[in-house]
Short mmCIF file of C-alpha atoms in Angstrom, two decimals:
data_model
loop_
_atom_site.label_atom_id
_atom_site.label_comp_id
_atom_site.label_asym_id
_atom_site.label_seq_id
_atom_site.Cartn_x
_atom_site.Cartn_y
_atom_site.Cartn_z
CA MET A 1 0.00 0.00 0.00
CA PRO A 2 1.42 3.46 -0.85
CA HIS A 3 2.56 5.59 2.06
CA LEU A 4 0.28 8.49 3.03
CA THR A 5 2.92 11.02 2.06
CA ASP A 6 3.35 9.48 -1.41
CA ILE A 7 -0.40 9.75 -1.98
CA LEU A 8 -0.34 13.33 -0.72
CA MET A 9 2.42 14.50 -3.03
CA LYS A 10 0.79 12.79 -6.02
CA ASN A 11 -2.52 14.48 -5.27
CA PHE A 12 -0.87 17.87 -4.91
CA SER A 13 0.75 17.54 -8.31
CA THR A 14 -2.33 16.28 -10.19
CA VAL A 15 -5.77 17.09 -8.86
CA GLY A 16 -4.96 19.79 -6.35
CA VAL A 17 -5.89 20.55 -2.83
CA HIS A 18 -9.32 19.00 -2.44
CA LEU A 19 -8.29 15.35 -2.43
CA ALA A 20 -4.99 15.98 -0.66
CA VAL A 21 -6.70 17.62 2.28
CA ALA A 22 -8.97 14.61 2.71
CA ALA A 23 -5.92 12.33 2.87
CA LEU A 24 -4.11 14.49 5.38
CA PHE A 25 -7.00 14.66 7.81
CA ALA A 26 -7.30 10.89 8.07
CA ALA A 27 -5.66 11.41 11.43
CA VAL A 28 -4.12 8.73 13.59
CA PRO A 29 -5.88 8.14 16.91
CA LEU A 30 -4.25 9.86 19.84
CA GLY A 31 -3.12 6.55 21.29
CA ALA A 32 -0.92 6.01 18.24
CA ALA A 33 0.77 9.37 18.66
CA GLN A 34 1.92 10.79 21.99
CA ALA A 35 -1.08 10.38 24.20
CA SER A 36 0.62 12.17 27.08
CA THR A 37 1.27 15.26 24.97
CA CYS A 38 -1.20 15.40 22.08
CA GLU A 39 -4.39 15.55 24.10
CA PHE A 40 -7.61 17.24 23.09
CA LEU A 41 -8.88 20.04 25.29
CA PRO A 42 -11.79 19.01 27.51
CA ASN A 43 -13.78 21.98 26.16
CA ALA A 44 -12.71 21.57 22.52
CA PRO A 45 -15.40 22.78 20.09
CA ASP A 46 -17.18 20.48 17.65
CA GLN A 47 -15.96 22.45 14.64
CA HIS A 48 -14.07 25.52 13.47
CA LEU A 49 -14.69 27.60 10.34
CA VAL A 50 -11.33 28.48 8.79
CA VAL A 51 -10.96 32.20 8.11
CA LYS A 52 -8.28 34.32 6.50
CA HIS A 53 -5.16 34.83 8.66
CA ASP A 54 -5.79 31.58 10.59
CA THR A 55 -2.66 29.44 11.03
CA LEU A 56 -2.43 25.69 11.58
CA TRP A 57 -1.06 26.51 15.04
CA ASP A 58 -4.09 28.70 15.81
CA ILE A 59 -6.58 26.13 14.55
CA SER A 60 -4.91 23.32 16.49
CA GLY A 61 -4.90 25.44 19.63
CA LYS A 62 -8.69 25.45 19.58
CA PHE A 63 -8.72 21.66 19.86
CA LEU A 64 -5.40 20.50 21.36
CA ALA A 65 -3.78 21.12 24.73
CA HIS A 66 -0.45 21.57 22.91
CA PRO A 67 -0.97 23.17 19.48
CA TRP A 68 2.56 22.40 18.31
CA CYS A 69 1.90 18.65 18.09
CA TRP A 70 -0.60 18.89 15.22
CA PRO A 71 1.70 17.05 12.76
CA GLU A 72 1.52 13.95 14.97
CA VAL A 73 -2.24 14.12 15.39
CA TRP A 74 -2.84 14.75 11.68
CA GLY A 75 -0.32 12.21 10.42
CA LEU A 76 2.26 14.59 8.91
CA ASN A 77 5.59 13.05 7.92
CA ARG A 78 7.83 16.10 8.27
CA ASP A 79 10.76 14.43 6.49
CA LYS A 80 8.83 14.17 3.22
CA ILE A 81 6.30 16.99 3.24
CA ARG A 82 8.01 20.37 3.09
CA ASP A 83 5.26 22.47 1.56
CA PRO A 84 1.97 21.39 3.18
CA HIS A 85 -0.77 23.49 1.60
CA TRP A 86 -3.62 21.77 3.35
CA ILE A 87 -6.40 24.04 4.47
CA TYR A 88 -8.09 27.04 2.94
CA PRO A 89 -10.43 29.76 4.24
CA GLY A 90 -14.04 28.68 3.98
CA GLN A 91 -13.45 25.08 4.99
CA ILE A 92 -14.60 23.58 8.29
CA VAL A 93 -12.41 21.54 10.62
CA TYR A 94 -14.49 19.00 12.53
CA PHE A 95 -13.64 17.27 15.80
CA ASP A 96 -14.71 13.63 15.53
CA ARG A 97 -14.99 12.77 19.21
CA LYS A 98 -15.80 9.11 18.58
CA LEU A 99 -12.66 8.46 16.54
CA GLY A 100 -10.50 10.98 18.38
CA ARG A 101 -9.38 12.88 15.30
CA LEU A 102 -9.75 16.09 13.32
CA SER A 103 -11.21 15.97 9.85
CA LEU A 104 -12.57 18.06 7.01
CA SER A 105 -15.47 15.60 6.78
CA ARG A 106 -18.45 15.90 9.07
CA PRO A 107 -18.39 13.10 11.70
CA GLY A 108 -20.37 10.11 10.43
CA SER A 109 -19.80 10.96 6.77
CA ASP A 110 -18.88 7.91 4.73
CA ASP A 111 -17.96 9.53 1.43
CA GLY A 112 -14.33 10.09 2.45
CA SER A 113 -14.09 13.06 0.12
CA GLY A 114 -13.36 15.66 2.74
CA ASP A 115 -16.04 17.88 1.12
CA ASN A 116 -17.89 19.75 3.84
CA SER A 117 -19.56 22.28 1.55
CA ARG A 118 -22.60 20.24 0.46
CA GLY A 119 -25.82 21.71 1.71
CA ASP A 120 -24.15 24.79 3.18
CA PRO A 121 -24.47 27.82 0.88
CA THR A 122 -22.00 29.81 2.99
CA ILE A 123 -19.11 27.45 2.24
CA ALA A 124 -17.36 27.65 -1.11
CA ARG A 125 -17.00 24.17 -2.61
CA LEU A 126 -13.52 23.27 -3.86
CA GLU A 127 -13.70 21.19 -7.03
CA PRO A 128 -10.73 19.02 -8.12
CA GLN A 129 -8.43 21.22 -10.16
CA LEU A 130 -4.82 21.69 -11.16
CA ARG A 131 -2.83 23.32 -8.41
CA THR A 132 -1.75 26.85 -9.28
CA GLU A 133 0.65 29.27 -7.63
CA GLY A 134 -2.25 31.54 -6.73
CA LEU A 135 -4.16 28.70 -5.11
CA GLY A 136 -1.18 27.74 -2.95
CA SER A 137 -0.68 31.30 -1.82
CA GLU A 138 -4.16 31.29 -0.25
CA ALA A 139 -3.45 28.23 1.90
CA VAL A 140 -3.37 28.55 5.67
CA LYS A 141 0.21 28.89 6.94
CA SER A 142 1.73 26.77 9.70
CA ILE A 143 2.72 29.77 11.84
CA PRO A 144 2.48 33.57 11.42
CA SER A 145 5.36 33.52 8.94
CA GLY A 146 5.18 37.23 8.17
CA VAL A 147 6.72 37.95 11.57
CA ILE A 148 9.89 35.98 10.86
CA GLU A 149 10.36 36.54 7.11
CA PRO A 150 12.84 39.42 7.60
CA PHE A 151 15.01 37.07 9.67
CA LEU A 152 15.12 34.22 7.15
CA SER A 153 17.16 35.60 4.28
CA GLN A 154 19.61 37.82 6.16
CA PRO A 155 22.57 36.76 8.31
CA MET A 156 21.73 36.94 12.00
CA VAL A 157 24.65 35.20 13.65
CA ILE A 158 28.30 35.00 12.62
CA GLU A 159 30.27 32.49 14.67
CA ALA A 160 33.92 33.02 15.59
CA ASP A 161 35.39 30.68 12.96
CA GLU A 162 33.28 32.29 10.23
CA LEU A 163 34.35 35.74 11.37
CA ASN A 164 38.03 34.89 11.18
CA ASN A 165 37.85 33.35 7.70
CA ALA A 166 35.28 35.59 6.00
CA PRO A 167 36.28 37.44 2.78
CA HIS A 168 36.30 41.23 3.19
CA ILE A 169 36.08 44.37 1.09
CA ALA A 170 39.70 45.48 0.67
CA ALA A 171 39.15 48.51 -1.59
CA THR A 172 36.37 50.44 -3.33
CA GLN A 173 35.88 51.84 -6.79
CA ASP A 174 37.69 55.19 -7.17
CA GLY A 175 38.36 55.20 -3.43
CA HIS A 176 34.71 55.82 -2.50
CA VAL A 177 34.09 55.80 1.24
CA TYR A 178 30.75 54.03 0.83
CA LEU A 179 29.34 51.82 -1.91
CA GLY A 180 25.92 51.90 -3.52
CA THR A 181 24.06 49.73 -6.01
CA ASN A 182 26.10 48.91 -9.15
CA ASP A 183 29.36 50.19 -7.60
CA LYS A 184 32.44 47.96 -7.72
CA ALA A 185 33.97 46.39 -4.61
CA TYR A 186 37.36 44.70 -4.52
CA VAL A 187 37.31 41.68 -2.24
CA SER A 188 40.15 39.79 -0.62
CA GLY A 189 39.78 36.25 0.68
CA GLU A 190 38.78 32.72 -0.29
CA LEU A 191 35.39 32.54 -2.07
CA LYS A 192 35.17 28.71 -2.06
CA GLY A 193 33.37 28.72 -5.39
CA GLY A 194 30.69 31.20 -4.33
CA THR A 195 29.45 33.95 -6.63
CA SER A 196 26.66 35.57 -4.61
CA PHE A 197 27.33 36.98 -1.14
CA GLN A 198 25.71 39.03 1.58
CA VAL A 199 27.68 41.87 3.15
CA PHE A 200 27.59 42.30 6.91
CA ARG A 201 29.29 44.03 9.80
CA PRO A 202 29.79 42.26 13.14
CA GLY A 203 27.62 43.64 15.91
CA THR A 204 26.70 42.71 19.47
CA PRO A 205 28.44 39.63 20.88
CA LEU A 206 26.11 36.81 21.89
CA VAL A 207 27.21 35.72 25.35
CA ASP A 208 26.10 32.42 26.86
CA PRO A 209 24.29 33.45 30.07
CA VAL A 210 25.64 30.37 31.88
CA THR A 211 29.25 29.92 30.68
CA ARG A 212 29.79 33.61 29.75
CA LYS A 213 31.47 32.38 26.56
CA VAL A 214 30.97 34.39 23.36
CA LEU A 215 29.15 32.04 20.96
CA GLY A 216 28.98 34.44 18.04
CA TYR A 217 28.06 37.94 16.95
CA GLU A 218 24.82 39.37 15.70
CA ALA A 219 25.35 40.65 12.18
CA PHE A 220 24.24 43.97 10.71
CA TYR A 221 23.02 43.20 7.21
CA LEU A 222 24.29 45.75 4.67
CA GLY A 223 23.34 44.35 1.26
CA THR A 224 24.39 41.88 -1.44
CA VAL A 225 27.23 41.65 -3.95
CA LYS A 226 27.81 39.44 -6.98
CA LEU A 227 31.11 38.24 -8.37
CA GLN A 228 32.08 39.97 -11.61
CA THR A 229 35.69 38.81 -12.12
CA PRO A 230 37.69 36.35 -9.98
CA ALA A 231 41.22 37.36 -9.03
CA LYS A 232 43.71 36.85 -11.87
CA ALA A 233 47.45 37.53 -11.67
CA PRO A 234 48.80 40.06 -11.22
CA ALA A 235 45.63 41.18 -9.38
CA THR A 236 45.16 39.58 -5.96
CA VAL A 237 41.55 40.64 -5.31
CA HIS A 238 38.18 39.65 -6.75
CA THR A 239 35.97 42.23 -8.45
CA PHE A 240 32.37 42.36 -7.23
CA THR A 241 29.37 44.49 -8.12
CA VAL A 242 26.94 45.72 -5.47
CA ALA A 243 23.59 44.11 -6.32
CA SER A 244 21.58 45.68 -3.52
CA SER A 245 22.30 48.06 -0.66
CA LYS A 246 20.29 48.26 2.54
CA GLN A 247 22.89 50.22 4.51
CA GLU A 248 26.17 51.85 3.60
CA MET A 249 28.99 49.35 3.05
CA GLY A 250 32.70 49.99 2.64
CA VAL A 251 36.26 48.83 3.27
CA GLY A 252 36.52 46.27 6.05
CA ASP A 253 32.97 44.94 5.78
CA LEU A 254 32.70 41.16 5.55
CA LEU A 255 31.07 38.73 3.13
CA THR A 256 29.12 35.54 3.77
CA PRO A 257 27.57 33.23 1.15
CA ALA A 258 23.92 33.99 0.36
CA PRO A 259 21.70 31.35 2.02
CA PRO A 260 19.34 29.10 0.04
CA THR A 261 15.71 30.11 -0.38
CA PRO A 262 14.10 29.65 3.05
CA MET A 263 11.24 27.27 3.69
CA GLN A 264 7.92 29.02 4.04
CA ASN A 265 6.08 26.25 5.88
CA TYR A 266 7.20 24.53 9.02
CA ALA A 267 6.30 21.31 10.76
CA PRO A 268 6.68 21.72 14.55
CA HIS A 269 8.23 18.76 16.37
CA GLN A 270 10.23 17.82 19.42
CA PRO A 271 14.02 18.25 19.06
CA GLN A 272 16.02 15.28 17.79
CA ARG A 273 17.29 14.72 21.32
CA LEU A 274 16.72 16.26 24.73
CA VAL A 275 17.72 19.92 24.74
CA SER A 276 18.08 22.23 27.72
CA GLY A 277 19.42 25.73 27.26
CA ASN A 278 18.80 29.34 28.12
CA VAL A 279 17.45 32.48 26.48
CA MET A 280 20.53 34.42 25.37
CA SER A 281 19.14 37.62 23.86
CA ILE A 282 15.92 39.34 22.88
CA TYR A 283 15.97 40.76 19.38
CA GLY A 284 15.96 44.55 19.46
CA GLY A 285 17.83 44.78 22.75
CA VAL A 286 14.74 45.12 24.96
CA ALA A 287 14.55 43.75 28.50
CA SER A 288 11.66 41.33 28.01
CA ALA A 289 9.63 39.79 25.20
CA GLY A 290 6.06 38.66 24.57
CA GLN A 291 4.14 36.67 21.99
CA ASN A 292 5.36 36.91 18.36
CA GLN A 293 8.74 38.35 19.37
CA VAL A 294 12.09 36.83 18.38
CA ILE A 295 14.68 35.59 20.88
CA SER A 296 17.92 33.60 20.68
CA VAL A 297 18.93 30.56 22.74
CA ASN A 298 22.39 29.17 23.51
CA ARG A 299 21.80 25.89 21.69
CA GLY A 300 22.08 25.05 17.98
CA SER A 301 22.44 22.28 15.42
CA VAL A 302 25.26 20.57 17.32
CA ASP A 303 22.85 20.22 20.25
CA GLY A 304 20.04 18.62 18.23
CA LEU A 305 17.98 21.65 17.20
CA ASP A 306 16.67 22.05 13.66
CA ILE A 307 14.05 24.19 11.94
CA GLY A 308 10.66 23.51 13.49
CA SER A 309 11.95 22.33 16.88
CA VAL A 310 9.67 23.34 19.73
CA LEU A 311 10.96 24.24 23.19
CA GLN A 312 9.10 25.11 26.35
CA LEU A 313 10.04 28.28 28.23
CA TYR A 314 10.54 28.31 31.99
CA HIS A 315 11.35 30.91 34.59
CA LEU A 316 14.22 29.65 36.76
CA GLY A 317 13.11 28.52 40.19
CA LYS A 318 14.16 31.08 42.78
CA THR A 319 16.06 30.27 45.97
CA VAL A 320 14.20 31.61 49.00
CA THR A 321 14.43 31.36 52.76
CA ASP A 322 12.18 28.82 54.45
CA VAL A 323 10.73 31.28 56.97
CA ALA A 324 8.87 28.51 58.78
CA GLY A 325 11.88 26.24 59.04
CA GLY A 326 13.26 25.86 62.57
CA ARG A 327 10.42 27.86 64.09
CA GLY A 328 10.72 27.81 67.82
CA ARG A 329 14.13 26.17 67.77
CA LEU A 330 16.73 28.50 69.22
CA GLY A 331 20.00 28.80 67.35
CA MET A 332 18.72 26.97 64.25
CA THR A 333 19.59 28.62 60.91
CA ARG A 334 16.65 28.84 58.56
CA ALA A 335 17.23 26.79 55.41
CA GLN A 336 17.33 28.01 51.84
CA VAL A 337 14.94 26.20 49.48
CA THR A 338 14.85 26.22 45.69
CA LEU A 339 11.49 26.54 43.99
CA PRO A 340 10.74 24.54 40.82
CA ASP A 341 11.13 26.08 37.39
CA GLU A 342 7.77 27.43 36.18
CA GLN A 343 6.73 26.68 32.59
CA TYR A 344 5.04 29.71 31.03
CA GLY A 345 5.40 29.59 27.24
CA THR A 346 6.33 27.90 23.98
CA LEU A 347 9.15 28.73 21.56
CA PHE A 348 9.22 27.77 17.86
CA ILE A 349 12.75 27.50 16.38
CA PHE A 350 12.97 28.92 12.83
CA ARG A 351 16.67 29.68 12.25
CA VAL A 352 19.51 27.43 13.41
CA PHE A 353 23.27 27.96 13.54
CA LYS A 354 25.88 25.64 15.06
CA HIS A 355 25.73 26.94 18.63
CA VAL A 356 22.87 29.47 18.47
CA ALA A 357 19.24 29.32 17.36
CA TYR A 358 16.50 31.90 16.91
CA GLY A 359 12.90 31.24 17.85
CA LEU A 360 9.50 32.87 17.68
CA ILE A 361 7.59 33.08 20.96
CA MET A 362 4.25 31.44 20.21
CA GLN A 363 2.45 31.61 23.54
CA VAL A 364 3.40 33.06 26.91
CA THR A 365 1.56 33.85 30.11
CA GLU A 366 4.44 35.97 31.43
CA PRO A 367 7.23 38.02 29.79
CA THR A 368 10.34 36.21 28.57
CA GLU A 369 13.66 37.39 30.00
CA VAL A 370 17.34 36.69 29.28
CA GLY A 371 18.46 33.65 31.27
CA ASP A 372 15.09 31.87 31.19
CA VAL A 373 15.27 28.13 30.56
CA ALA A 374 14.34 26.70 27.14
CA ARG A 375 14.06 22.92 26.97
CA SER A 376 12.39 20.04 25.18
CA PRO A 377 8.67 19.55 25.87
CA GLU A 378 7.90 17.12 28.66
#
């Protein structure tokens, strides 16, 4: 029998969304997933009408105690499905309480088509059709991707080894102090076959709040350059042309290879192995952060994080004096007790470096602060 993901990809490429959605929502029962984590809310509604600006995380949060585990409940194989255009405004997500699953088919329906528009004039019926770019663009996103898009295509962290070995602008055309679009830049250093680079300037050091070790530097993005002519004797520098300029760039600024096109959809999941780290910085230099703000943690790919990893946020348990300890006992020193860490939010990892990762705060009941614990869901 073909694997669910094979059927899904075939449907997406031939008859479009309508049939693919029906396949995806043939969810596994909770007992086959992680029953201890992927539990339905006791007050979960019977259905939800999908509207514009909904996300899969939002929709799941109406039904599940932990919205991030929707791929497990809905049968998503994150290793094979990288562009899951599943759900569209106007459709209805039903909670089938008997089978313990979510579906686009009304509970008790036997047609298996996933069509919930029959008999309801307010719901637009989706007929089988060829998938088009416009159709895909209307699909519900996994998370509020607009918040993180500026962080996906620009360098955020430059680690020490990259900083030491990065090519740099050695001279400018006609001795200009600053370069603009279409100006020439003369670059010194090893390109390693690259032809398209981003230009950056090292910024604030990222200091591990526990070890106090500098893990890298936040990078100020300046623009992009493209290789025009590689170095040829007697010249010892490469000639580049400025393709785009966001901020002024000049001699001494560094180059890093342009990253591949970022994924636009994300499948949340537990990290590959147990991760426990700390919040290292809050983007923008503010003291605390709330929902939909970006923070960094002192763990990265070498620690088991990848794009889509979900971490829980905790305030460190405080050490306090046991004021009741030794009451009435003369000469007894009152003991210090450590309170448990308090879980207050969820972090979605969207950009990963070797020792540092950036995440979007999805839900919090209290502000996030530097030093807070970020670890794998329990």
